[in-house]
Amino acid sequence: MNSSNIVNNSAPPNPSKSIQDERLQKQFEPTIMHEFLEGSRENSQQILRLYQQMERDPILSSSYKDYELNRLEERTKSAMRINLLSRYIEGDSPSDFHRRLNLLAVYDPSTGIRLSINLGLFVNCIKGNGTAAQYKYWCIDKETTKIKSAYGCFGMTELGHGSNVAGCETTATFDEENDEFIINTPHIGATKWWIGGALHVATHCVVYARLIVKEKDYGVKTFVVPLRDSNHDVMPGITIGDIGGKMGREGVDNGWIQFSNVKIPRFFMLQRFCKVSRNGEVELPPLQQLVYISLLGGRVMMAVDSYRISARFITIAIRYAIGRRQFKKEGGNDNGDGLESKLLDYPLHQRRLIPYLALTYAMAVGTKKLENDHAACLKEFDYAVNSNDKVTLQKAIETTKSLFIDSASLKSTCTWLAGDCITESRQACGGHGYSAYSGFGKTYADWTVQCTYEGDNSVLGMSAGKAIISNTAQVIKKNKKITGSISFLSNAKNYINDELFLKSDDDLQDLSLVLRALEVLICRLASQSMDVLQSIGDNNWDHVSYQRVLLSKLRCHHYLLQTFMSRIDTADESTKQILKDVAKTYAYTSILESFSAEFLSLNVTSPKFMNHLKSNVIPIYLKKLRSQAVALTDSFQQPDMVLNSPIGNYNGDIYENYFKVVKNANPPINTKAPYSGAIEAMLNRPSKEERERYEKSAEAAKILSN
Amino acid sequence: MNSSNIVNNSAPPNPSKSIQDERLQKQFEPTIMHEFLEGSRENSQQILRLYQQMERDPILSSSYKDYELNRLEERTKSAMRINLLSRYIEGDSPSDFHRRLNLLAVYDPSTGIRLSINLGLFVNCIKGNGTAAQYKYWCIDKETTKIKSAYGCFGMTELGHGSNVAGCETTATFDEENDEFIINTPHIGATKWWIGGALHVATHCVVYARLIVKEKDYGVKTFVVPLRDSNHDVMPGITIGDIGGKMGREGVDNGWIQFSNVKIPRFFMLQRFCKVSRNGEVELPPLQQLVYISLLGGRVMMAVDSYRISARFITIAIRYAIGRRQFKKEGGNDNGDGLESKLLDYPLHQRRLIPYLALTYAMAVGTKKLENDHAACLKEFDYAVNSNDKVTLQKAIETTKSLFIDSASLKSTCTWLAGDCITESRQACGGHGYSAYSGFGKTYADWTVQCTYEGDNSVLGMSAGKAIISNTAQVIKKNKKITGSISFLSNAKNYINDELFLKSDDDLQDLSLVLRALEVLICRLASQSMDVLQSIGDNNWDHVSYQRVLLSKLRCHHYLLQTFMSRIDTADESTKQILKDVAKTYAYTSILESFSAEFLSLNVTSPKFMNHLKSNVIPIYLKKLRSQAVALTDSFQQPDMVLNSPIGNYNGDIYENYFKVVKNANPPINTKAPYSGAIEAMLNRPSKEERERYEKSAEAAKILSN
């Protein structure tokens, strides 16, 4: 027994010491960095104040129990949170509430979207498409914007029509005799589907339906249709059902709706741009796209969400990779302390995680700009509409069009990348990443719908890519000068040759040359796509849809890199050096390496140079960031409550934290399952022969064969 | 009201007609193709027979209800299925039962793994590491192999050690005085973790623990430790708890185990290769890796699973893409019938799905070969051990080593690709892919752990890649001749120059040249990795871990393509043409296009040629396969019960099927939530002023300011 006493008292792992040691090596203050990431000290302090309030609130704060809820429990919990938020919104400034909801969505995306459907989609649809009086009536006077009296949902998608909204089949037929519209679902395919909030909460719905006047179809317009009366009972003619199980977002009460000749007054049509007069004359909007303007805000927020959700999971994965040790150094000595190596000291682990860390920084900065652009655009648009000046309006419409493209490109690219980040981070946490309590599983399932809804990523990517190709074509063929965020396309003619662009280490060190290389690539790819289109000759853009999505991704990275570079100039001196390294790492990995096939096939750089980048340059930058990885993730300042993952807590005590959660969630008292009887009966069952009553025995055979 | 009558009677969508039309265009018989996919007519018929039996069995068959189970319900359902399977196994041939379990795992992976832990890991560990007497005692006489009397679990992973099994910290200390081993968990980090079956079912556990004899540590060996007595009560000294929530596989009763000085007789150590004598002399195995031989079968099966799960979801996505219509042709006319285009007629949609369809064919054929190789290897190994001839044993060990590498490469690459296939297929089904009833969400969550357990994919990939690099090094430096499945490495010297290899369309048409190009790439990449290692000079293989994983992926594709090509020669004449197109599509997309950055940077092909491939060649092959896509997926012959996805049923009536499931699962009767009171109270709450008792009113201010 001596030996066992000696051996078995081996020291337990001490992961929290590892993470504390890392913090001692930090070269900058994470709190200062947080101000950079959030755009200003003011923003940073707002966020920290909101976090504190949420952490202390027993209804708003998260716990491991959130990972154990069934659908009804999740819907109930979400309703409790909405109820509480309806009190906060009465006192919050618009900016505080917007940010509060934004932060809540990082750990409770169901509640985030459930409320955004009302405050974002419904209200913005009325604001964007309705007259000032309509907006005032339904949103202000009814106190919808205060989550009171009325609660809206967004009736766009149908069972048979998603991305092609213009193909919706619900009808709104003008009944001139009664001065009403008749809303109708003609067949199963036109059933409104996936309508969040419709099942249990919503009192009203903005319905996208074909306007039919005097048997003429004017295309899809928007109508306010009350779903429930003031007793919260469903109105006659309206059938609402439960969509039921989903991959995630089980907290949202998605419903389906069928309308059977439901009558609404003529003035329930949203008529800011489109009107039907008493005698059925139809006035159409200046830009059909305006019908979808309410989707813009959601897309912008999804790009921002991509930053925050990536920050959450890269923080968890990097903290785990510091505390977790595995193998002693292969082919070499151990680390001097007799301990196994930290996961993050492995070059492969660095290559898996650090690029996402750098990307998250780029997304933080880039999506913040998009958020600001969007706010400015809305302001310009409102001003233009109110000033009632055609020229100003036309200008505002142009800005809005640009924003449609920018937001399409960023929403699609960033939500895809964030999904990849969650997946890679989970796999980098090995088996423990698969535990429900680590948060990856539920969050991935909740997250991934962002790639599909409010604009399918492929469809959005194609639309952004098309704009790039057609602008490039105008530059090349018509010498057009491009303005706005893609003005670099104006240089297309100089770029579409076969010259190598990135050649030396010096080129790499100058990020403006890397940005230029990306511009060259975009121009060449756009020009190549034009050629493909021309060679096929039928002007069907679908032939270059693959290239269009690719261009949209490249354009997103261009936006992020450009913004990142310009923001570094304004950063605190103490953070500039590491930020430059982060920006380079981002550019080298997420841009040059990720799209190396394209850079090579369009001869923007050479095979030799690309090999050099991958084998020599990238590993050095990964190592640079690795030394500051904990400080860089601490800079996101997400509290343990938001991370909601015991393997990613700030204190780094992964095993104790995790084991405690597992034990709390599943007290190890009962070791027999409720169904143990069946298991035991199986194990202790009599022999097959006995159970067959020995009817197949030799003895039976003898009797039966007589 | 006239207009509404006209417009609202528009025809509902008729997706099932679309799929029937496609079937009329088939150029081969799916049943014949199924024989090719499964290796023989016999195999095909076995599978169809088993499907039929499972479809009819109310316990084994699936339904949409499987998507609505909570953890306990899923564990119970799985226990019921195991109970039933324990009766089937008594009558089945080994091949029938093996295949039955294999097919069940396509729609119920929890039960698949829960049973495989016992029949695969536990039994194979005893068979591989135990003596014939030990195997007979625990597996045959105890009827473990018949799922009776004893039920085993596999105690390898610990809270602090996963991939590095050799670092396990559980101890098995030899107590010479009592001729026993004392099994002990020295600290929290050594808690056995994730042990499937431990929580509720298992009676025994094979425990991986450090053998300590006379204070000397001999490394990790295997021991049989009884967990529960014949009353199914946990034995003293053993603590078992519930791992609780997981991302998926909620049907498996994963537990954690702590041993507190648990005593087992000396002969409970598995002692085929490693023995401790009565007086503490230790005999060690010829190859430490043999301790992990029981993992081989699982890895092989996970590669096969990758084929079947991909087949399931690519079938669903392609059927949906035929029935679903969206937009009329962009920039062109509609399709003559006034209908919107089928999703699969879009080039982008083809580019998203068809490569996975072709890959699934390659995986079917390649993993079938791996399965056969594995069976042959086990046979050879058994023969060698029984013959007790050192030379034969050494040869068998060599074969086993090769299989470790082959299975590592295929398990990791194929499970990753299958995960990608599920994700892409889901996104290609848009919003409806997010419905729980479509099956993607649960299956992805269940599936993705295959990338992590029984050998983390990155770790396996690194081990396979290391073998390739070191073999290449031996060829280059020592002129070694390589045998076995990677014999092509023997040509490395001829390949590691800078010559272009794939140059013309003719080269592409000859798949053996594409295969050769892949070999050239592998040799060049391996040689480049050697150079990197040499230039760093510290012989730390971690510096090329990224390249090692890449090489492992390339090697997997080499195995798949080579096998596919040789199998086509033996295929039925009626299927040869389409199979050639499938193989080419696979090679062009999953190999040449997916690794185009590598093909370009190592100069195996030129930018110009790669552009040609992507822009001109691939679209043509996607179109070829698109015309046969329904027949190619019908060929997997998975019945609706296995697909378990109303949007993917054979009859293609996606909307009716789906709506029916949604309604059955959620009868649209109750439109008020159980928590509706809270919602209504929120909507109808009094004003903020009233709730604040008017204490902040001007009136109160007047009173209070006095």
CSV table of N, CA, C and O in Angstrom, one decimal, chain A residues 1 3 8 68 71 86 90 114 146-149 159 161 164 171 173 182 184 186 193-194 200 231 245 247 324 330 340 416 426-427 431-432 434 436-437 445 448 672 675 683 685 691, chain B residues 1 3 8 68 71 86 90 114 146-149 159 161 164 171 173 182 184 186 194 200 231 245 247 324 340 416 426-427 431-432 434 436-437 445 448 466 658 672 675 683 685 691:
chain,number,residue,atom,x,y,z
A,1,MET,N,0.8,-1.2,0.0
A,1,MET,CA,0.0,0.0,0.0
A,1,MET,C,0.8,1.3,0.0
A,1,MET,O,0.3,2.4,-0.2
A,3,SER,N,3.2,2.3,-2.1
A,3,SER,CA,3.3,2.9,-3.4
A,3,SER,C,2.0,3.7,-3.7
A,3,SER,O,2.1,4.8,-4.2
A,8,ASN,N,-0.6,8.2,-5.6
A,8,ASN,CA,-2.0,8.7,-5.7
A,8,ASN,C,-2.1,10.1,-5.2
A,8,ASN,O,-3.2,10.7,-5.4
A,68,GLU,N,-30.9,23.8,-19.8
A,68,GLU,CA,-31.7,22.6,-19.5
A,68,GLU,C,-33.2,22.8,-19.7
A,68,GLU,O,-34.0,22.0,-19.3
A,71,ARG,N,-39.0,23.5,-24.5
A,71,ARG,CA,-39.5,24.6,-25.3
A,71,ARG,C,-40.4,25.5,-24.5
A,71,ARG,O,-40.3,26.7,-24.6
A,86,SER,N,-39.9,45.3,-20.5
A,86,SER,CA,-41.0,46.3,-20.8
A,86,SER,C,-41.0,47.4,-19.7
A,86,SER,O,-41.5,48.5,-20.0
A,90,GLU,N,-39.2,51.8,-20.3
A,90,GLU,CA,-39.9,53.0,-19.9
A,90,GLU,C,-39.0,54.1,-19.4
A,90,GLU,O,-39.2,55.2,-19.4
A,114,ARG,N,-37.1,37.8,-30.4
A,114,ARG,CA,-38.5,37.8,-30.1
A,114,ARG,C,-39.0,39.3,-29.9
A,114,ARG,O,-40.1,39.7,-30.2
A,146,LYS,N,-43.1,51.0,-26.5
A,146,LYS,CA,-42.8,50.8,-25.0
A,146,LYS,C,-43.2,49.3,-24.6
A,146,LYS,O,-43.4,49.0,-23.4
A,147,ILE,N,-43.4,48.5,-25.6
A,147,ILE,CA,-43.8,47.1,-25.3
A,147,ILE,C,-45.1,47.1,-24.5
A,147,ILE,O,-45.2,46.5,-23.4
A,148,LYS,N,-46.1,47.7,-25.0
A,148,LYS,CA,-47.3,47.9,-24.2
A,148,LYS,C,-48.5,48.0,-25.2
A,148,LYS,O,-48.4,48.4,-26.3
A,149,SER,N,-49.7,47.5,-24.7
A,149,SER,CA,-50.9,47.6,-25.5
A,149,SER,C,-50.9,46.8,-26.8
A,149,SER,O,-51.6,45.8,-26.9
A,159,LEU,N,-45.0,29.7,-46.4
A,159,LEU,CA,-44.6,28.3,-46.5
A,159,LEU,C,-43.8,28.0,-47.8
A,159,LEU,O,-42.8,27.4,-47.9
A,161,HIS,N,-42.7,30.6,-50.0
A,161,HIS,CA,-41.9,31.7,-50.4
A,161,HIS,C,-41.1,32.3,-49.3
A,161,HIS,O,-41.7,32.8,-48.3
A,164,ASN,N,-37.7,34.9,-52.1
A,164,ASN,CA,-38.4,35.7,-53.1
A,164,ASN,C,-39.7,36.3,-52.5
A,164,ASN,O,-40.8,35.8,-52.8
A,171,THR,N,-53.1,37.4,-50.6
A,171,THR,CA,-53.6,38.5,-51.4
A,171,THR,C,-54.3,39.6,-50.5
A,171,THR,O,-54.9,39.2,-49.4
A,173,THR,N,-57.0,42.1,-51.5
A,173,THR,CA,-57.9,42.6,-52.6
A,173,THR,C,-58.7,43.7,-52.2
A,173,THR,O,-59.4,43.7,-51.1
A,182,ILE,N,-59.4,42.8,-48.5
A,182,ILE,CA,-59.7,41.5,-48.0
A,182,ILE,C,-58.4,40.7,-48.0
A,182,ILE,O,-57.8,40.5,-49.1
A,184,ASN,N,-56.3,37.4,-47.7
A,184,ASN,CA,-56.7,36.0,-47.9
A,184,ASN,C,-55.5,35.1,-48.2
A,184,ASN,O,-54.5,35.5,-48.9
A,186,PRO,N,-54.6,32.0,-50.2
A,186,PRO,CA,-55.4,31.3,-51.3
A,186,PRO,C,-55.1,29.8,-51.2
A,186,PRO,O,-56.0,29.0,-51.6
A,193,TRP,N,-45.5,31.7,-42.5
A,193,TRP,CA,-44.8,30.6,-41.9
A,193,TRP,C,-43.6,31.2,-41.1
A,193,TRP,O,-43.0,32.2,-41.5
A,194,TRP,N,-43.3,30.6,-40.0
A,194,TRP,CA,-42.1,31.1,-39.2
A,194,TRP,C,-42.4,32.4,-38.5
A,194,TRP,O,-41.4,33.0,-38.0
A,200,HIS,N,-48.1,33.3,-29.6
A,200,HIS,CA,-48.6,33.6,-28.3
A,200,HIS,C,-48.7,35.1,-27.9
A,200,HIS,O,-49.4,35.4,-27.0
A,231,ASN,N,-58.9,41.1,-25.6
A,231,ASN,CA,-58.9,40.0,-24.6
A,231,ASN,C,-57.8,39.0,-24.9
A,231,ASN,O,-57.7,37.9,-24.4
A,245,GLY,N,-41.2,22.4,-33.1
A,245,GLY,CA,-39.7,22.2,-32.9
A,245,GLY,C,-38.8,22.8,-33.9
A,245,GLY,O,-39.1,22.8,-35.1
A,247,MET,N,-34.5,23.8,-34.7
A,247,MET,CA,-33.1,23.5,-34.4
A,247,MET,C,-32.6,24.2,-33.2
A,247,MET,O,-31.9,23.7,-32.3
A,324,ARG,N,-5.9,24.1,-20.1
A,324,ARG,CA,-5.9,22.7,-20.5
A,324,ARG,C,-4.5,22.4,-20.9
A,324,ARG,O,-3.9,23.1,-21.8
A,330,GLU,N,6.3,17.4,-28.1
A,330,GLU,CA,6.7,16.3,-29.0
A,330,GLU,C,8.1,16.5,-29.5
A,330,GLU,O,8.5,17.6,-29.9
A,340,GLU,N,2.6,19.1,-18.6
A,340,GLU,CA,2.3,19.0,-20.0
A,340,GLU,C,2.1,20.4,-20.6
A,340,GLU,O,2.0,21.4,-19.9
A,416,TRP,N,-21.8,34.0,-41.3
A,416,TRP,CA,-21.2,32.7,-41.6
A,416,TRP,C,-19.9,32.5,-40.8
A,416,TRP,O,-19.6,31.4,-40.3
A,426,ARG,N,-15.5,25.3,-30.5
A,426,ARG,CA,-16.0,24.1,-29.8
A,426,ARG,C,-15.1,22.9,-30.0
A,426,ARG,O,-14.7,22.3,-29.0
A,427,GLN,N,-14.7,22.7,-31.2
A,427,GLN,CA,-13.8,21.5,-31.5
A,427,GLN,C,-12.5,21.7,-30.8
A,427,GLN,O,-11.9,20.7,-30.4
A,431,GLY,N,-13.7,17.2,-26.0
A,431,GLY,CA,-15.0,16.7,-25.5
A,431,GLY,C,-15.7,17.7,-24.7
A,431,GLY,O,-17.0,17.8,-24.7
A,432,HIS,N,-15.0,18.5,-23.9
A,432,HIS,CA,-15.7,19.4,-23.0
A,432,HIS,C,-16.5,20.5,-23.8
A,432,HIS,O,-17.4,21.1,-23.2
A,434,TYR,N,-18.4,19.7,-26.0
A,434,TYR,CA,-19.6,19.1,-26.4
A,434,TYR,C,-20.6,19.1,-25.2
A,434,TYR,O,-21.8,18.8,-25.4
A,436,ALA,N,-23.3,20.4,-22.8
A,436,ALA,CA,-24.3,21.4,-22.9
A,436,ALA,C,-23.9,22.7,-22.1
A,436,ALA,O,-24.1,23.8,-22.5
A,437,TYR,N,-23.2,22.4,-21.0
A,437,TYR,CA,-22.9,23.5,-20.0
A,437,TYR,C,-21.8,24.5,-20.5
A,437,TYR,O,-21.6,25.5,-20.0
A,445,ALA,N,-26.8,26.2,-32.3
A,445,ALA,CA,-28.1,25.9,-32.8
A,445,ALA,C,-29.0,27.2,-32.9
A,445,ALA,O,-29.7,27.4,-33.8
A,448,THR,N,-27.2,29.7,-35.9
A,448,THR,CA,-27.0,29.4,-37.3
A,448,THR,C,-28.2,29.9,-38.2
A,448,THR,O,-28.0,30.1,-39.4
A,672,LYS,N,-29.8,4.7,-10.1
A,672,LYS,CA,-30.6,3.8,-11.0
A,672,LYS,C,-31.6,4.7,-11.8
A,672,LYS,O,-32.1,5.7,-11.3
A,675,TYR,N,-36.0,4.1,-15.7
A,675,TYR,CA,-36.3,2.9,-16.5
A,675,TYR,C,-35.4,1.7,-16.2
A,675,TYR,O,-35.2,0.8,-17.1
A,683,LEU,N,-31.0,-7.6,-18.8
A,683,LEU,CA,-29.7,-8.3,-18.5
A,683,LEU,C,-30.0,-9.7,-17.8
A,683,LEU,O,-29.2,-10.6,-18.0
A,685,ARG,N,-32.6,-11.6,-18.2
A,685,ARG,CA,-33.6,-12.4,-18.9
A,685,ARG,C,-33.2,-13.9,-18.9
A,685,ARG,O,-32.0,-14.2,-19.0
A,691,ARG,N,-37.3,-18.8,-23.0
A,691,ARG,CA,-38.4,-17.9,-23.4
A,691,ARG,C,-39.2,-18.4,-24.6
A,691,ARG,O,-40.3,-18.1,-24.8
B,1,MET,N,-65.9,41.9,-54.9
B,1,MET,CA,-65.6,40.6,-54.4
B,1,MET,C,-65.2,39.7,-55.6
B,1,MET,O,-64.6,38.6,-55.4
B,3,SER,N,-62.9,40.0,-58.0
B,3,SER,CA,-61.5,39.9,-58.2
B,3,SER,C,-60.9,38.8,-57.2
B,3,SER,O,-60.1,38.0,-57.6
B,8,ASN,N,-57.7,34.4,-55.8
B,8,ASN,CA,-57.4,33.6,-54.7
B,8,ASN,C,-57.4,32.1,-55.0
B,8,ASN,O,-57.0,31.3,-54.2
B,68,GLU,N,-38.8,15.4,-30.5
B,68,GLU,CA,-39.4,16.2,-29.5
B,68,GLU,C,-39.1,15.6,-28.1
B,68,GLU,O,-39.7,15.9,-27.1
B,71,ARG,N,-34.3,14.6,-22.4
B,71,ARG,CA,-33.2,13.7,-22.2
B,71,ARG,C,-33.6,12.4,-21.6
B,71,ARG,O,-33.2,11.3,-22.1
B,86,SER,N,-31.5,-6.7,-28.1
B,86,SER,CA,-30.9,-7.9,-27.4
B,86,SER,C,-31.6,-9.2,-27.7
B,86,SER,O,-31.1,-10.2,-27.6
B,90,GLU,N,-29.8,-12.4,-30.6
B,90,GLU,CA,-29.8,-13.9,-30.4
B,90,GLU,C,-30.1,-14.7,-31.6
B,90,GLU,O,-29.7,-15.9,-31.7
B,114,ARG,N,-24.5,3.9,-27.9
B,114,ARG,CA,-24.7,3.3,-26.6
B,114,ARG,C,-24.5,1.8,-26.6
B,114,ARG,O,-23.9,1.2,-25.6
B,146,LYS,N,-24.1,-11.1,-26.3
B,146,LYS,CA,-25.5,-11.2,-26.6
B,146,LYS,C,-26.4,-10.2,-25.8
B,146,LYS,O,-27.6,-10.3,-25.7
B,147,ILE,N,-25.7,-9.1,-25.3
B,147,ILE,CA,-26.3,-8.1,-24.5
B,147,ILE,C,-27.1,-8.7,-23.4
B,147,ILE,O,-28.3,-8.5,-23.2
B,148,LYS,N,-26.4,-9.4,-22.6
B,148,LYS,CA,-27.1,-10.2,-21.5
B,148,LYS,C,-26.1,-10.3,-20.3
B,148,LYS,O,-24.9,-10.3,-20.5
B,149,SER,N,-26.7,-10.4,-19.1
B,149,SER,CA,-25.9,-10.6,-17.9
B,149,SER,C,-24.9,-9.5,-17.6
B,149,SER,O,-25.0,-8.8,-16.6
B,159,LEU,N,-11.4,13.5,-16.9
B,159,LEU,CA,-11.7,15.0,-16.9
B,159,LEU,C,-10.5,15.8,-17.4
B,159,LEU,O,-10.7,16.7,-18.2
B,161,HIS,N,-7.8,14.4,-19.1
B,161,HIS,CA,-7.0,13.8,-20.2
B,161,HIS,C,-7.9,13.2,-21.2
B,161,HIS,O,-8.7,12.2,-20.9
B,164,ASN,N,-4.6,12.6,-25.0
B,164,ASN,CA,-3.3,12.0,-24.5
B,164,ASN,C,-3.6,10.9,-23.5
B,164,ASN,O,-3.5,11.1,-22.3
B,171,THR,N,-4.9,5.3,-11.2
B,171,THR,CA,-3.8,4.3,-10.9
B,171,THR,C,-4.4,3.0,-10.6
B,171,THR,O,-5.5,2.8,-10.1
B,173,THR,N,-2.6,0.1,-8.7
B,173,THR,CA,-1.4,-0.2,-7.9
B,173,THR,C,-1.4,-1.7,-7.5
B,173,THR,O,-2.4,-2.1,-6.9
B,182,ILE,N,-5.2,-2.1,-6.8
B,182,ILE,CA,-6.0,-1.1,-6.2
B,182,ILE,C,-6.3,0.0,-7.2
B,182,ILE,O,-5.3,0.7,-7.6
B,184,ASN,N,-7.6,3.5,-8.2
B,184,ASN,CA,-7.8,4.8,-7.5
B,184,ASN,C,-7.8,6.0,-8.4
B,184,ASN,O,-7.1,6.1,-9.3
B,186,PRO,N,-6.8,9.6,-8.1
B,186,PRO,CA,-6.1,10.4,-7.2
B,186,PRO,C,-6.6,11.9,-6.9
B,186,PRO,O,-6.4,12.4,-5.9
B,194,TRP,N,-17.3,11.3,-19.3
B,194,TRP,CA,-17.9,11.0,-20.6
B,194,TRP,C,-18.2,9.5,-20.8
B,194,TRP,O,-18.5,9.1,-21.9
B,200,HIS,N,-26.2,4.4,-16.2
B,200,HIS,CA,-27.4,3.6,-15.9
B,200,HIS,C,-27.3,2.2,-16.3
B,200,HIS,O,-28.1,1.4,-15.7
B,231,ASN,N,-27.5,-7.0,-8.4
B,231,ASN,CA,-28.8,-6.3,-8.2
B,231,ASN,C,-28.8,-4.9,-8.9
B,231,ASN,O,-29.7,-4.1,-8.6
B,245,GLY,N,-26.3,17.5,-19.4
B,245,GLY,CA,-26.6,18.0,-20.7
B,245,GLY,C,-25.5,18.0,-21.7
B,245,GLY,O,-24.3,18.3,-21.3
B,247,MET,N,-24.5,18.6,-26.1
B,247,MET,CA,-24.9,19.2,-27.4
B,247,MET,C,-25.9,18.3,-28.1
B,247,MET,O,-26.9,18.7,-28.7
B,324,ARG,N,-38.9,22.6,-54.4
B,324,ARG,CA,-39.0,24.0,-54.1
B,324,ARG,C,-38.7,24.9,-55.3
B,324,ARG,O,-37.7,24.6,-56.0
B,340,GLU,N,-42.0,29.2,-61.2
B,340,GLU,CA,-40.7,29.7,-60.8
B,340,GLU,C,-39.7,28.5,-61.0
B,340,GLU,O,-40.1,27.4,-61.2
B,416,TRP,N,-15.5,15.0,-40.7
B,416,TRP,CA,-15.5,16.5,-40.9
B,416,TRP,C,-16.4,16.8,-42.1
B,416,TRP,O,-17.3,17.7,-42.1
B,426,ARG,N,-28.5,21.6,-44.9
B,426,ARG,CA,-29.5,22.4,-44.2
B,426,ARG,C,-29.7,23.8,-44.7
B,426,ARG,O,-30.8,24.2,-44.9
B,427,GLN,N,-28.6,24.5,-44.9
B,427,GLN,CA,-28.7,25.9,-45.4
B,427,GLN,C,-29.3,25.9,-46.7
B,427,GLN,O,-30.0,26.9,-47.1
B,431,GLY,N,-35.2,28.2,-44.6
B,431,GLY,CA,-35.8,28.2,-43.3
B,431,GLY,C,-36.3,26.8,-42.9
B,431,GLY,O,-36.2,26.4,-41.7
B,432,HIS,N,-36.8,26.1,-43.9
B,432,HIS,CA,-37.4,24.8,-43.5
B,432,HIS,C,-36.3,23.8,-43.1
B,432,HIS,O,-36.6,22.8,-42.4
B,434,TYR,N,-34.3,24.6,-40.9
B,434,TYR,CA,-34.2,24.9,-39.5
B,434,TYR,C,-35.3,24.3,-38.6
B,434,TYR,O,-35.2,24.3,-37.4
B,436,ALA,N,-37.2,21.6,-36.6
B,436,ALA,CA,-36.7,20.4,-36.0
B,436,ALA,C,-37.1,19.1,-36.8
B,436,ALA,O,-36.4,18.2,-36.8
B,437,TYR,N,-38.3,19.2,-37.4
B,437,TYR,CA,-38.8,18.0,-38.0
B,437,TYR,C,-38.1,17.7,-39.3
B,437,TYR,O,-38.3,16.6,-39.9
B,445,ALA,N,-26.2,18.0,-34.3
B,445,ALA,CA,-25.8,18.0,-32.9
B,445,ALA,C,-25.3,16.6,-32.5
B,445,ALA,O,-24.4,16.5,-31.8
B,448,THR,N,-21.8,15.7,-34.7
B,448,THR,CA,-20.5,16.4,-34.7
B,448,THR,C,-19.5,15.9,-33.6
B,448,THR,O,-18.3,16.1,-33.8
B,466,LYS,N,2.0,12.7,-40.1
B,466,LYS,CA,3.4,12.5,-39.7
B,466,LYS,C,3.9,11.2,-40.4
B,466,LYS,O,5.0,11.2,-40.9
B,658,TYR,N,-45.0,18.2,-44.7
B,658,TYR,CA,-44.4,19.0,-43.6
B,658,TYR,C,-45.5,19.7,-42.8
B,658,TYR,O,-45.4,19.6,-41.5
B,672,LYS,N,-53.7,30.3,-26.7
B,672,LYS,CA,-53.2,31.0,-25.6
B,672,LYS,C,-52.1,30.2,-24.9
B,672,LYS,O,-52.3,29.0,-24.7
B,675,TYR,N,-48.5,30.6,-20.3
B,675,TYR,CA,-48.0,31.8,-19.6
B,675,TYR,C,-48.7,33.1,-20.1
B,675,TYR,O,-48.1,34.2,-19.9
B,683,LEU,N,-49.1,43.7,-21.4
B,683,LEU,CA,-49.6,44.5,-22.5
B,683,LEU,C,-50.6,45.5,-21.9
B,683,LEU,O,-50.7,46.6,-22.3
B,685,ARG,N,-50.8,46.6,-18.8
B,685,ARG,CA,-50.4,47.2,-17.5
B,685,ARG,C,-50.8,48.7,-17.4
B,685,ARG,O,-50.8,49.4,-18.5
B,691,ARG,N,-48.2,53.2,-11.8
B,691,ARG,CA,-47.5,52.2,-11.0
B,691,ARG,C,-46.5,52.8,-10.1
B,691,ARG,O,-46.2,52.2,-9.0
